[in-house]
Each structure stands twice: as structure tokens, then as C-alpha cells.
mmCIF file of C-alpha atoms in Angstrom:
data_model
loop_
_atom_site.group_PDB
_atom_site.id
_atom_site.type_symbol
_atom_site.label_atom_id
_atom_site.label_comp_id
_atom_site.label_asym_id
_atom_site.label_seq_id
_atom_site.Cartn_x
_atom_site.Cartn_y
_atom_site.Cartn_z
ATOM 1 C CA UNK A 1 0.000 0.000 0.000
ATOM 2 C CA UNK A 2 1.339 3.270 -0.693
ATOM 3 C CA UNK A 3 0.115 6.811 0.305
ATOM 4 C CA UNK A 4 0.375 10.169 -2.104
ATOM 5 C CA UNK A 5 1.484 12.674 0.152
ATOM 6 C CA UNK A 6 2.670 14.800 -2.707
ATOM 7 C CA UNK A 7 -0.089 17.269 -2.625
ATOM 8 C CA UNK A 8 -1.405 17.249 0.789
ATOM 9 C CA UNK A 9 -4.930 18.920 -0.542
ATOM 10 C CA UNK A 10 -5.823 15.723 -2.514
ATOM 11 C CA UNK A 11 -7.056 13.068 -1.024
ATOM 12 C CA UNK A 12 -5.196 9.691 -0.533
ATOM 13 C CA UNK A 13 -6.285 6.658 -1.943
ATOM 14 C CA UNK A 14 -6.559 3.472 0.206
ATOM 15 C CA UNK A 15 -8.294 0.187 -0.581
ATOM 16 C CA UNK A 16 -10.537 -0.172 2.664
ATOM 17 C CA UNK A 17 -10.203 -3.358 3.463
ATOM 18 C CA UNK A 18 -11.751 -2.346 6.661
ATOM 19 C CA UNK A 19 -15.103 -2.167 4.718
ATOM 20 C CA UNK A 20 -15.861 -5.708 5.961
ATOM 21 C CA UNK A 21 -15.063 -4.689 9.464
ATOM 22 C CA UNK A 22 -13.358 -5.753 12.103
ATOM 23 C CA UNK A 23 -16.488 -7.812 13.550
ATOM 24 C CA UNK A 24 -17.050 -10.021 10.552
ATOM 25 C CA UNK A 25 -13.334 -11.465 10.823
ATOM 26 C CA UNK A 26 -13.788 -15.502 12.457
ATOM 27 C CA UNK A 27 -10.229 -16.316 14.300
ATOM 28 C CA UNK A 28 -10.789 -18.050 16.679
ATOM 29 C CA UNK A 29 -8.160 -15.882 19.159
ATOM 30 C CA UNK A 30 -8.540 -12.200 19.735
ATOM 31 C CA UNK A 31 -5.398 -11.092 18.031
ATOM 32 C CA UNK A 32 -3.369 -7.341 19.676
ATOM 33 C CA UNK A 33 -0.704 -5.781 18.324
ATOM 34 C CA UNK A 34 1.346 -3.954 20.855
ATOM 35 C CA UNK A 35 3.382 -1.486 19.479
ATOM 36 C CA UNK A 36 6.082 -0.277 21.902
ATOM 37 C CA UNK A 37 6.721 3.275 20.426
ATOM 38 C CA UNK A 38 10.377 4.360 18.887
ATOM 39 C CA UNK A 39 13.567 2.218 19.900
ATOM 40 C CA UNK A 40 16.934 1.786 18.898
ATOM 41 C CA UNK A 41 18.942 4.475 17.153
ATOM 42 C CA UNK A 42 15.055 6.518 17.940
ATOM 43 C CA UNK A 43 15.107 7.382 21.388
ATOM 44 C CA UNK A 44 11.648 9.346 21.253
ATOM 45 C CA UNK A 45 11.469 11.620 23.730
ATOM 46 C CA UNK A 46 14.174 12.595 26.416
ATOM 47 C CA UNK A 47 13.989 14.492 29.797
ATOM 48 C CA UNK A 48 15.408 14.618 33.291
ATOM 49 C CA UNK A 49 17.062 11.134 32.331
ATOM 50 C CA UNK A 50 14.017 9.349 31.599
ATOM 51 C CA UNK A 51 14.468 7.690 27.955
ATOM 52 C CA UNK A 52 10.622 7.006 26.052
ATOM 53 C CA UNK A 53 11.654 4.305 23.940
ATOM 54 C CA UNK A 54 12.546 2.280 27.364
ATOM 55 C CA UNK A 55 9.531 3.181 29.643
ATOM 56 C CA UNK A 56 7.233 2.341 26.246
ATOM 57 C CA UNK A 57 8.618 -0.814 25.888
ATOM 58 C CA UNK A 58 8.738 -2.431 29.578
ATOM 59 C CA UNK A 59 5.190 -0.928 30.160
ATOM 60 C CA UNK A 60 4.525 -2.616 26.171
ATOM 61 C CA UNK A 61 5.766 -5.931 27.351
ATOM 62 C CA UNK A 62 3.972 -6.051 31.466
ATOM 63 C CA UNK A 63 0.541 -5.364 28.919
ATOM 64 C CA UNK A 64 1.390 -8.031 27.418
ATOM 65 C CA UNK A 65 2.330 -9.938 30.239
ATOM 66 C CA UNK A 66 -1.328 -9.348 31.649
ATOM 67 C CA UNK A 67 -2.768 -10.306 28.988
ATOM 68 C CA UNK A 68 -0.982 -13.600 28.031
ATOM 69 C CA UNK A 69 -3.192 -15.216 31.203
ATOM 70 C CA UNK A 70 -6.313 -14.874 28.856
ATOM 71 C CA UNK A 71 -6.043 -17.846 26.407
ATOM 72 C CA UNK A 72 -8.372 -16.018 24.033
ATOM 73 C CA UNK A 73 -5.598 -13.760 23.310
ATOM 74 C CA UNK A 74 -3.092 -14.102 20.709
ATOM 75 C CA UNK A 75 -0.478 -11.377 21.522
ATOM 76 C CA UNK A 76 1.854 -10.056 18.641
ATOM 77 C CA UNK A 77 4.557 -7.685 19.428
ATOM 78 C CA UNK A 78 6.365 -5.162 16.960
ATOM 79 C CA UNK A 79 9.442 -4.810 18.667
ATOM 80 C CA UNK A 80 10.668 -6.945 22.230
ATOM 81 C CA UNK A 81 14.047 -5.774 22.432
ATOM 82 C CA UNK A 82 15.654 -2.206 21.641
ATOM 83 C CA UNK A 83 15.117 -2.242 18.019
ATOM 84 C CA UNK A 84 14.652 0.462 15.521
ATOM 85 C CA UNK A 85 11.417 -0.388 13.363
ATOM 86 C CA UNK A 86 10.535 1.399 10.322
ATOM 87 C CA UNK A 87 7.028 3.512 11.160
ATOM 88 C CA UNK A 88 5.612 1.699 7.704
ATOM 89 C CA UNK A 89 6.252 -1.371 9.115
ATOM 90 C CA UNK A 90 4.064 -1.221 12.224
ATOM 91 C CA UNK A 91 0.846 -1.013 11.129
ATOM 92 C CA UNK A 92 2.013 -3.736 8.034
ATOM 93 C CA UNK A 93 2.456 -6.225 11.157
ATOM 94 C CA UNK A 94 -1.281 -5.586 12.215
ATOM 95 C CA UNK A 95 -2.568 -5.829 8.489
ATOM 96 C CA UNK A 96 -0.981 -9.164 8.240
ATOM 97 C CA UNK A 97 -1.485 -10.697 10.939
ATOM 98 C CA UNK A 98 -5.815 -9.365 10.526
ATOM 99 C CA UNK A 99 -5.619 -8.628 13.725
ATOM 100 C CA UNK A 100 -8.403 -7.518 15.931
ATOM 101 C CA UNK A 101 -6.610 -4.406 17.804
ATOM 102 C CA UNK A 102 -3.532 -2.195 17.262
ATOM 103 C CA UNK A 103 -2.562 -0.379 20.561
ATOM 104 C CA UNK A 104 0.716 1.614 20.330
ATOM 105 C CA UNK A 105 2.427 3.233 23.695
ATOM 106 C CA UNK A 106 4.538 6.256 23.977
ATOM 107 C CA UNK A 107 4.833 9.074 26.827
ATOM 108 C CA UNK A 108 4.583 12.937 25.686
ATOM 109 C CA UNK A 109 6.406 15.652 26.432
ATOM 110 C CA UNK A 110 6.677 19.690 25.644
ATOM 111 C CA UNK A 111 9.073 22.265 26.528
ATOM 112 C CA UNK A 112 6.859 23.562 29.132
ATOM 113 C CA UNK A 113 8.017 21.314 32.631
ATOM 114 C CA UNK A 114 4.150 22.209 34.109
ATOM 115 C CA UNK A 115 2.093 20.021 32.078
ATOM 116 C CA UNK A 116 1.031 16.536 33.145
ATOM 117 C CA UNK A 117 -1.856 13.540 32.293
ATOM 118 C CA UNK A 118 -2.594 10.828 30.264
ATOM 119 C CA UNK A 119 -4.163 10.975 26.513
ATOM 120 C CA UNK A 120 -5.144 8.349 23.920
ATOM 121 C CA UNK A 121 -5.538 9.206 20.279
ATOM 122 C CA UNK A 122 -7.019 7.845 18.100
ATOM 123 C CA UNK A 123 -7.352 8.937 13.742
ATOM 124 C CA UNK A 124 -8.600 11.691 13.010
ATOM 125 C CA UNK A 125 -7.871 15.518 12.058
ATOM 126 C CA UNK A 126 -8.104 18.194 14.653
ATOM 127 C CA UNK A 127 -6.618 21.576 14.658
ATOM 128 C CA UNK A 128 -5.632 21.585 18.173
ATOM 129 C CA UNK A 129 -1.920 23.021 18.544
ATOM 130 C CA UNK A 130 -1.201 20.818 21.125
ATOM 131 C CA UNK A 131 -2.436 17.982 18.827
ATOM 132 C CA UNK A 132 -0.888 18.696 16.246
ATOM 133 C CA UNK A 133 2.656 18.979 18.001
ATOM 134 C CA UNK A 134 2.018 15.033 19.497
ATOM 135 C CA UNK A 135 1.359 14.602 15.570
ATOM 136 C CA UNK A 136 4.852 16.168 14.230
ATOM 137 C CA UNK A 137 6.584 14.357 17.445
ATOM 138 C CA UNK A 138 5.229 11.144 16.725
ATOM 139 C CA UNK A 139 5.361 10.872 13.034
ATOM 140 C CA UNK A 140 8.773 12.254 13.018
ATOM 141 C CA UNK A 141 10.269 8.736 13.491
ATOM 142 C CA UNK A 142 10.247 8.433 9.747
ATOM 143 C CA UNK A 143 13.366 11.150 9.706
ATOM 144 C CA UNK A 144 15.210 8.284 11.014
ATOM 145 C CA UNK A 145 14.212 5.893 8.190
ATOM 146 C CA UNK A 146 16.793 5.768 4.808
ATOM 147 C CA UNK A 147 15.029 7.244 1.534
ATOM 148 C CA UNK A 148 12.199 8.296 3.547
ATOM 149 C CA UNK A 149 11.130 11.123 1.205
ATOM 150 C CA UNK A 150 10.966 8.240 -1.734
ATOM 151 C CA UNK A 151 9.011 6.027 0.519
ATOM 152 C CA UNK A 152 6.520 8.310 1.938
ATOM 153 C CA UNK A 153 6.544 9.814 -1.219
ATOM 154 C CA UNK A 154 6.573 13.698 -0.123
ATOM 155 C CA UNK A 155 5.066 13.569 3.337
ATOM 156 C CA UNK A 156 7.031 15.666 5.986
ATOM 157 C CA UNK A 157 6.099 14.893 9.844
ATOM 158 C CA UNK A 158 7.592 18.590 10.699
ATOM 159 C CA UNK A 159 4.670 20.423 8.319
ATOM 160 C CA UNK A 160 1.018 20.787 9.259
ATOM 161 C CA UNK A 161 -0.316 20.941 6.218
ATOM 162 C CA UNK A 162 0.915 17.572 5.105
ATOM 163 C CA UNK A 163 -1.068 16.186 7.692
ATOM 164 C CA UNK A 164 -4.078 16.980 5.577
ATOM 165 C CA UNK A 165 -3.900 13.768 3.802
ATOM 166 C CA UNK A 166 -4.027 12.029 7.082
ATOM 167 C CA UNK A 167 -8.007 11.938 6.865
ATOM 168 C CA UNK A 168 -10.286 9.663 8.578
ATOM 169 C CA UNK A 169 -9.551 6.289 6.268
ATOM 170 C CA UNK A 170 -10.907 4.507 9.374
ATOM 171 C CA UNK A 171 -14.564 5.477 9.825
ATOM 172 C CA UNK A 172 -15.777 1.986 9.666
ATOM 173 C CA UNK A 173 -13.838 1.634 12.776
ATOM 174 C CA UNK A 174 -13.876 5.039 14.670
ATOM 175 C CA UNK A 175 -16.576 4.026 17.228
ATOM 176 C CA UNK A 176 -14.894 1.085 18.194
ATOM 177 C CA UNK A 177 -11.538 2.762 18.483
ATOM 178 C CA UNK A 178 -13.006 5.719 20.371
ATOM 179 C CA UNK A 179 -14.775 3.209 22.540
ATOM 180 C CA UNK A 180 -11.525 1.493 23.388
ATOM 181 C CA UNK A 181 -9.730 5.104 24.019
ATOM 182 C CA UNK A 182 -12.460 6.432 26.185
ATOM 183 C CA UNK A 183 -12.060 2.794 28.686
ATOM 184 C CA UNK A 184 -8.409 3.305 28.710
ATOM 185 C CA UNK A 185 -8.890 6.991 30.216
ATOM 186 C CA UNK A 186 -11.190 6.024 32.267
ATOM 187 C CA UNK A 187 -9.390 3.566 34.081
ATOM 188 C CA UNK A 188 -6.514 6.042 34.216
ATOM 189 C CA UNK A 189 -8.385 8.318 35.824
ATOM 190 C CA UNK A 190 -10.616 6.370 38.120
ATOM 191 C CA UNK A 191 -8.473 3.541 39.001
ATOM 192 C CA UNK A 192 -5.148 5.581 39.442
ATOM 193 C CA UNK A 193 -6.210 9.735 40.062
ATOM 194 C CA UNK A 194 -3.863 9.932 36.487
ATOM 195 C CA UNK A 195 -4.365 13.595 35.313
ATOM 196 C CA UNK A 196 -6.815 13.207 32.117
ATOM 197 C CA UNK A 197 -6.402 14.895 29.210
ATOM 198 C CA UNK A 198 -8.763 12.895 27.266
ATOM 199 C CA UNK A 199 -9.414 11.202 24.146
ATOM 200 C CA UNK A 200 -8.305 13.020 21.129
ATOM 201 C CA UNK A 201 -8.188 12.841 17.065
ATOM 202 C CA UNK A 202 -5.344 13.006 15.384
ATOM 203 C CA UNK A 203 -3.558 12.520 12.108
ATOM 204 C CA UNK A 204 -0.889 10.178 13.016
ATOM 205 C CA UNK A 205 0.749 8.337 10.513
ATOM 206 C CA UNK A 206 0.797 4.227 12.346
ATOM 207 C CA UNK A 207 -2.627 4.452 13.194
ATOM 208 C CA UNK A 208 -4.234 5.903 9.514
ATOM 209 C CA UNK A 209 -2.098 2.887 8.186
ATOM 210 C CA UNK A 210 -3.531 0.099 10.388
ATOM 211 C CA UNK A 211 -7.052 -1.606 9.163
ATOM 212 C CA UNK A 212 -8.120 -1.991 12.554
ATOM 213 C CA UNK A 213 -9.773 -0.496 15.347
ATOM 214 C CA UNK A 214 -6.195 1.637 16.726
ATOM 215 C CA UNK A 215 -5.044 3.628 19.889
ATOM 216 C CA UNK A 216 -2.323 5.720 20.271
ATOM 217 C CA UNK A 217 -1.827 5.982 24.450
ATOM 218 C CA UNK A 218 0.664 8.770 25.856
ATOM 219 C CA UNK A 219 1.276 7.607 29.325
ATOM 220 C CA UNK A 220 2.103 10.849 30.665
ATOM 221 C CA UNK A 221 5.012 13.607 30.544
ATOM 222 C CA UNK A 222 8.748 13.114 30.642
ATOM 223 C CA UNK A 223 9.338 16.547 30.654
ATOM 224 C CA UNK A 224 6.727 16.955 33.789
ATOM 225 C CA UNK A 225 9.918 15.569 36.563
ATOM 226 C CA UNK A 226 7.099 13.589 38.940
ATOM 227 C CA UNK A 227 5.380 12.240 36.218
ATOM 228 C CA UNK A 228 8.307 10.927 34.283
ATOM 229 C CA UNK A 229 9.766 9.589 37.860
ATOM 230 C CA UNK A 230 6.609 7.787 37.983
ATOM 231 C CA UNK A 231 6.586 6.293 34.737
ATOM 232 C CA UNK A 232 10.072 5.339 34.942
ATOM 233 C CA UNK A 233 9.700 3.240 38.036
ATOM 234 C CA UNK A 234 8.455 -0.708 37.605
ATOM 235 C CA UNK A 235 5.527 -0.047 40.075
ATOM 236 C CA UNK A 236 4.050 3.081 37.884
ATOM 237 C CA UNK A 237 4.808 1.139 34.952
ATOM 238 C CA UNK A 238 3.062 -2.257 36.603
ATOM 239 C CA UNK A 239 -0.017 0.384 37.614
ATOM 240 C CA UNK A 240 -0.482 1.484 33.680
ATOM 241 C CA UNK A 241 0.309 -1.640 32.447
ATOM 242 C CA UNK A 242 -2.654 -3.370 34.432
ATOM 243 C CA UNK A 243 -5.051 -0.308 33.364
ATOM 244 C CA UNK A 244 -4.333 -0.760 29.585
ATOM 245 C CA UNK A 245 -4.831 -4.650 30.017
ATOM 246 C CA UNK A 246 -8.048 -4.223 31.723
ATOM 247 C CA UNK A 247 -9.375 -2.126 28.969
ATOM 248 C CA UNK A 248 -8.368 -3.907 26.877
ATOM 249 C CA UNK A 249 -10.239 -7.180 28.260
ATOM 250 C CA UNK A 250 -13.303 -4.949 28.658
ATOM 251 C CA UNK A 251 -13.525 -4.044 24.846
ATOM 252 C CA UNK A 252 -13.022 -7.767 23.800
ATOM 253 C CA UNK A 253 -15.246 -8.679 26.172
ATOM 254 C CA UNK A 254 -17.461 -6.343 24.643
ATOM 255 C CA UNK A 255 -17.120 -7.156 20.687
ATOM 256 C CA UNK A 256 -15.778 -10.714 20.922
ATOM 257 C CA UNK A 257 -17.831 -13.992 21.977
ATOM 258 C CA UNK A 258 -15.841 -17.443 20.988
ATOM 259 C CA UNK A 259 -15.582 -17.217 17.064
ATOM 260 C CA UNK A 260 -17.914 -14.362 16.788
ATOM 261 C CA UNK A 261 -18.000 -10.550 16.807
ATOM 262 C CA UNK A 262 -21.282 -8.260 17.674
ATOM 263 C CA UNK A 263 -22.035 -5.529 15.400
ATOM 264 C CA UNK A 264 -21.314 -1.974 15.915
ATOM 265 C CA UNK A 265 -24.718 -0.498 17.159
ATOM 266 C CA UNK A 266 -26.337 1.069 14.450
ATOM 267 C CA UNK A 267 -26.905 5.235 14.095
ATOM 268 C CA UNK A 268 -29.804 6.799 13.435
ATOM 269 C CA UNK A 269 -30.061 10.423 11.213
ATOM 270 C CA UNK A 270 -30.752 13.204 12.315
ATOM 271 C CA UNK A 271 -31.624 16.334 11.329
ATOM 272 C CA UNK A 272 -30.667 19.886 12.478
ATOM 273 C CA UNK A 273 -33.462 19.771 15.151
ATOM 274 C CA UNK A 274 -32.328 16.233 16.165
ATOM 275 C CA UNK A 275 -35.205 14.898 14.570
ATOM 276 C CA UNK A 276 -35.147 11.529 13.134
ATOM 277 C CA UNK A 277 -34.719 11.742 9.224
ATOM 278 C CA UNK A 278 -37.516 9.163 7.624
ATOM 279 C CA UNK A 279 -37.235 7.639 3.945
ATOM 280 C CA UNK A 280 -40.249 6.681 1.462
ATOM 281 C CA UNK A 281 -39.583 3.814 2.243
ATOM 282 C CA UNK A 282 -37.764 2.082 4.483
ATOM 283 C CA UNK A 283 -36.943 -1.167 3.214
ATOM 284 C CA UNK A 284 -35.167 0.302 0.429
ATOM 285 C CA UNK A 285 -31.632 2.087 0.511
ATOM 286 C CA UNK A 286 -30.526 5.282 -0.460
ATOM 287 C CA UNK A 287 -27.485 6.948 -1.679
ATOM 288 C CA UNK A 288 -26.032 9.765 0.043
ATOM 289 C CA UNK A 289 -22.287 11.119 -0.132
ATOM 290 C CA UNK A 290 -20.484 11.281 3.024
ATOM 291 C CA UNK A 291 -18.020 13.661 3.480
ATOM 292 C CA UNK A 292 -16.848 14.189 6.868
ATOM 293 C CA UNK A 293 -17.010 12.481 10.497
ATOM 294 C CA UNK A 294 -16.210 14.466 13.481
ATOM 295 C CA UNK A 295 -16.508 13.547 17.270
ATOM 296 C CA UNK A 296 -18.017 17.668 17.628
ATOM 297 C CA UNK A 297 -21.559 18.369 16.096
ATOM 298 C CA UNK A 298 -22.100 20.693 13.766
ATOM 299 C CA UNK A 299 -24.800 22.683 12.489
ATOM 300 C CA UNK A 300 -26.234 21.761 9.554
ATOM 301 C CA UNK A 301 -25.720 25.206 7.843
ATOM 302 C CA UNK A 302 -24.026 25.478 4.141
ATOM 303 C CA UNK A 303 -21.004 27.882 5.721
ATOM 304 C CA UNK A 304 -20.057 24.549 7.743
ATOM 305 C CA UNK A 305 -19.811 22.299 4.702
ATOM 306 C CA UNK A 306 -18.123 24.512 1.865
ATOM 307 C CA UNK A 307 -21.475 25.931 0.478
ATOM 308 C CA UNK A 308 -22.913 22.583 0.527
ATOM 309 C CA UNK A 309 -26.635 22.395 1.412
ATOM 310 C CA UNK A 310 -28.956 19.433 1.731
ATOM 311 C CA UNK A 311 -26.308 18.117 4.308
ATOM 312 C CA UNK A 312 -27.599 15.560 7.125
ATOM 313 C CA UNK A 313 -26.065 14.201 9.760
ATOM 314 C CA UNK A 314 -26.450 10.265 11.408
ATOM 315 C CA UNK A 315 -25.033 10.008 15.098
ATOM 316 C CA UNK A 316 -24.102 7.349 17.524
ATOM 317 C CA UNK A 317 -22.785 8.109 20.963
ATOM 318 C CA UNK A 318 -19.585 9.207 20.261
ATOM 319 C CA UNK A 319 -19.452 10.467 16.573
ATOM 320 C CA UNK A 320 -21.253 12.757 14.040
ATOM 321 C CA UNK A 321 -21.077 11.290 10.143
ATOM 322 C CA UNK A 322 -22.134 14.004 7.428
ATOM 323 C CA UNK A 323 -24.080 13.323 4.511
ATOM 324 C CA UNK A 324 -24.606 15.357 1.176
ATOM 325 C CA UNK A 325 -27.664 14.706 -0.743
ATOM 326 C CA UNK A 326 -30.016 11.739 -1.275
ATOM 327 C CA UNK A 327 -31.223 9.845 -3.769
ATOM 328 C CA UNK A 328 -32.348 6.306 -5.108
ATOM 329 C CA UNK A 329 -30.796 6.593 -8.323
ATOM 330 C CA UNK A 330 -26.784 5.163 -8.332
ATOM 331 C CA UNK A 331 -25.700 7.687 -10.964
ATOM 332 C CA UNK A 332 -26.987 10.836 -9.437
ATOM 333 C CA UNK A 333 -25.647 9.811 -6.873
ATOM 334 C CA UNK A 334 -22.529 9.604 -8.471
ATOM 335 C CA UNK A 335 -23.136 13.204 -9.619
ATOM 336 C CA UNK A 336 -23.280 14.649 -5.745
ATOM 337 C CA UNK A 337 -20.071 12.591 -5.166
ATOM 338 C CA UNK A 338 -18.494 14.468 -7.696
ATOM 339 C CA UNK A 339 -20.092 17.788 -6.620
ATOM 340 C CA UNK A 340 -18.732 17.219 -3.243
ATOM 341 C CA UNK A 341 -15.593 16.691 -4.119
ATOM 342 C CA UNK A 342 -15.386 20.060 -6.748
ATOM 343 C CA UNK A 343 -16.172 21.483 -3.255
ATOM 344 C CA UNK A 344 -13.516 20.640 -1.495
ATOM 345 C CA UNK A 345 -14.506 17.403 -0.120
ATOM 346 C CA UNK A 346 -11.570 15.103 -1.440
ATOM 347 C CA UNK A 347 -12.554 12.088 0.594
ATOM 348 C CA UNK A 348 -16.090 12.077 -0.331
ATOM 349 C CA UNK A 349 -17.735 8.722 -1.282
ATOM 350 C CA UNK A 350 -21.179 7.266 -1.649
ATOM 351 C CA UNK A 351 -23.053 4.793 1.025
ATOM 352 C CA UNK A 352 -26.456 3.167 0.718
ATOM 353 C CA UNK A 353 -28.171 4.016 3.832
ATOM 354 C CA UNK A 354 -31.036 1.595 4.925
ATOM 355 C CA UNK A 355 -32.644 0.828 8.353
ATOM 356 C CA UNK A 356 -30.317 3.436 9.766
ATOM 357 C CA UNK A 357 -26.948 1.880 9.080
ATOM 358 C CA UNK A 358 -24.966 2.575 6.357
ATOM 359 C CA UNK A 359 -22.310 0.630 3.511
ATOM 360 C CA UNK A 360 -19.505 2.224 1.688
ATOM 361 C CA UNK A 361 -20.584 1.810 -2.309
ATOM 362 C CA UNK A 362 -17.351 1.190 -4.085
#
């Protein structure tokens, strides 16, 4: 698979083989990834003597450690050791393996010593400063990598706008990884008094790549001296480790039963009152053109979508997906997608919507 990064207005092209979901997939094992962030000659972040790449991969390996006394799991590790791994090559591991999850670990830090707390991200844009300086710190990593402007074929990790093209290629799995975020904070938070900072969005580069539901978790601050004392001792490193794990068997506790997955609940449309949106009828689908999901609601005004009007909206608990247009006929439809797009809508494509749930029309 290979990104265009060379124009970071266009859109990038990626076969979604998401589309089927995570939930249809039969193994018989609940198969993690757990990526240990940087390593080798990429220390990550640095401060007061506390090293990221080390802290992210002992707390890495105790999650792992918990988990490994579930039999159900199948645990798959990107690095063990203090290894340099290609960013590309991360989220390649989870593809192959088709695995369920794809949690990666770092700790954050800023010039700034005050700042402390816990965040998980997970893919998405957001204009957030703060955000978008985790993004250029964490997608840096691919400085490190030979030929790296030939294999990520223009992107650069130090400018915002190339982060553009980092749009949300995940939205079959957004809920789920937003629902797997928000019970890591929580247990943070509630377990061990950990300083929240919440779950975010964010374009970052090992997550977008991955065809799974994907966390990135920031354990804390280096650069904040208690923090980073904390999470460079084996008891605070024990205490996240056990949080993450717990999460984690909450979610697949959740989604997984023996050799077979529930399905994400289903949304229902909405309009700008909130009002449900009916059809003629409603064992028949409709097209409409999605082009844009966002965790923040928005009104359904044309300034918000680029001049667009006849935009909708269809909600779950933790996500907003917007909709251009409807119709029953597959080449108008066709028409709006290309409408939305001349609007500046890039990643516009059509669904069928019926009974309230929606499928990507490729």
C-alpha cells in the first residue's frame, strides 16, 4: 500500500479493506498488536534522564504480560528488544497478521516542565496546537528511516499541512476505536487519580495505516519531573500496564464472543433539530455522499460544509457522520459525489443508507 502525500490537498487513496469490518473477521483468538513506540537508534522523547523508547517498551511488554493469562488472546509484538522499526512497518504487522486491535504506547512531552496527564488518540484531524505537536513528534520517526522522502513519497512529519492527507480512512472503525480510548482513560483516571487529558483525534501516521480499530496511548510527561519519575519506576509502569490490560479485556469482552463478533450499534439520522430523518420507504436504501465524520456536532448550515446544502447528519454516541444529498438513483448519486468533491470534499464517497446503518458503495 502506498500513500500520495505529494499534494497534501488531494485526497489519498486506500483500498478499505476495513469495509468488511473488524467484527465479521472468524479467528478463533482475539489477536493485539502492541506497538512499543520508537527504539533503537530513535530514542523518542528525552527528559530529566528518563528515555521514552525504554519506559514504552517495559510498560509494552507487562501489557502483554497481563494479557498472556487470557487464552483467548493471541499477543503479537512489533518490537521486544531495543530495536529500531521502520514507522511503515508497524501497522504492516497488524494488516498481516488481521488482527483484531492495534494499541501503540509512547509518553509525551513539551518544553513547558508544568504540564502533566494521560491521553489516547485515536485517527482523526483536529486543529488543536497541542495535537498537532504530538502529531509532528510522533510521526517524526520516519526522519530516522533511509530514503524516507521516496518512501513516503513527499510527506514531511515537521509540516502541518501535510497532515491533511491524514483523513479519517478509518470510519468503519472510529466508534470502536473511540470506545476502546475512552475505557483506557477512564481507568486512568478512576483507578489511578492519572491527570486526564482525554481522548483526542489526530492525524498520526501508524494508526491511519492500520485496518483496525487503533489507539495511540501517551502515558504521561517526561518533561513533567514527577510524572516521568513515575513512569520510569516498575511499580508506575506495573499500575499502567494493568489499566491498559483491563481495557483492553473490557472491549473484547465487549465485541468478541468465541468465534464471533457483535455488530457496531447502528446510528440513526438526524436532522438539524435532532429529529429523526424518515425515507419513502424504508426497506429500500438510499445513496447519500459522506463527506466528513467528526466527534463535535455541527450545524447543519451550508457555511459549515463549503457551500454545501442538503447536508444531514447520522449520530451514535460518540461520533457525528455528514451526509450530502439523497437519492435512489446510483448515478446521481454519483453526480453529488463528484459535486462534493469540486467542493472541497476530497474524501467524499457514496453509502447506501437503509434501516439506519450505512455501507460504503465502491
Amino acid at each position: 500500500m502506498k500513500f500520495n502525500y505529494k499534494n497534501p490537498l488531494l485526497s489519498i487513496v486506500l483500498i478499505l479493506v476495513l469495509c468488511n469490518s473488524v467484527f465479521s473477521q472468524k479467528n478463533n483468538s482475539f489477536t493485539i498488536i502492541l506497538d512499543a513506540g520508537h527504539g533503537g537508534k530513535d530514542p523518542g522523547n528525552m527528559y530529566h534522564g528518563y528515555r521514552e523508547k525504554e519506559i514504552a517498551l517495559k510498560t509494552t511488554l507487562k501489557v502483554g504480560s497481563y494479557l498472556e493469562n487470557d487464552k483467548d488472546f493471541k499477543i503479537i509484538y512489533t518490537r521486544t528488544s531495543d530495536v529500531f522499526i521502520e514507522l511503515e512497518k508497524r501497522p504492516k504487522i497488524a494488516n498481516k497478521a488481521n488482527a483484531n486491535l492495534f494499541v501503540s504506547i509512547h509518553c509525551n512531552s513539551v518544553k513547558n516542565n508544568a504540564p502533566s496527564g494521560t491521553e489516547t488518540f485515536v485517527m482523526g484531524l483536529s486543529r488543536s496546537d497541542m495535537n498537532m505537536e504530538v502529531a509532528k513528534n510522533e510521526n517524526s520517526v520516519i526522519l530516522f528511516e533511509n530514503n524516507y522522502k521516496e518512501k513516503y513519497q513527499g510527506f514531511d512529519p515537521k509540516k502541518p499541512e501535510s497532515l491533511i492527507g491524514l483523513t479519517m480512512m478509518q470510519e468503519e472503525n472510529l466508534n470502536s476505536s473511540i470506545n476502546l480510548a475512552t475505557k483506557i482513560q477512564s481507568n486512568f483516571t478512576n483507578r489511578l487519580k492519572r491527570n486526564s487529558r482525554g481522548v483526542k483525534q489526530q492525524p498520526l501516521w501508524v494508526l491511519d495505516a492500520a485496518y483496525m480499530p487503533s489507539v495511540l496511548i501517551e502515558l504521561g510527561f517526561l518533561s513533567n519531573k514527577t510524572e516521568g519519575a513515575f513512569l520510569n519506576s516498575n511499580e508506575g509502569q506495573e499500575k499502567m500496564a494493568r489499566q491498559i490490560a483491563d481495557a483492553i479485556i473490557k472491549y473484547k469482552n465487549e465485541y468478541f464472543g468465541g468465534a464471533k463478533y457483535s455488530s457496531i450499534a447502528s446510528v440513526k439520522p438526524v436532522n438539524a433539530n435532532n429529529q429523526n430523518i424518515g425515507t419513502n420507504n424504508a426497506t429500500d436504501s438510499v445513496y447519500k455522499v459522506q463527506i466528513a465524520v467528526s466527534t463535535r456536532e455541527l450545524r447543519l448550515v451550508s457555511s459549515n460544509f463549503k457551500g454545501l446544502k442538503n447536508v444531514s447528519s447520522m449520530r451514535t454516541a460518540n461520533f457525528f457522520k455528514y451526509m450530502y444529498g439523497e437519492t435512489s438513483d446510483i448515478n446521481e448519486a454519483k453526480k453529488l459525489e463528484k459535486e462534493a468533491k469540486n467542493k472541497g470534499f476530497p474524501d467524499a464517497f457514496i453509502v447506501a443508507v437503509k434501516d439506519g446503518k450505512t455501507s460504503r458503495v465502491n
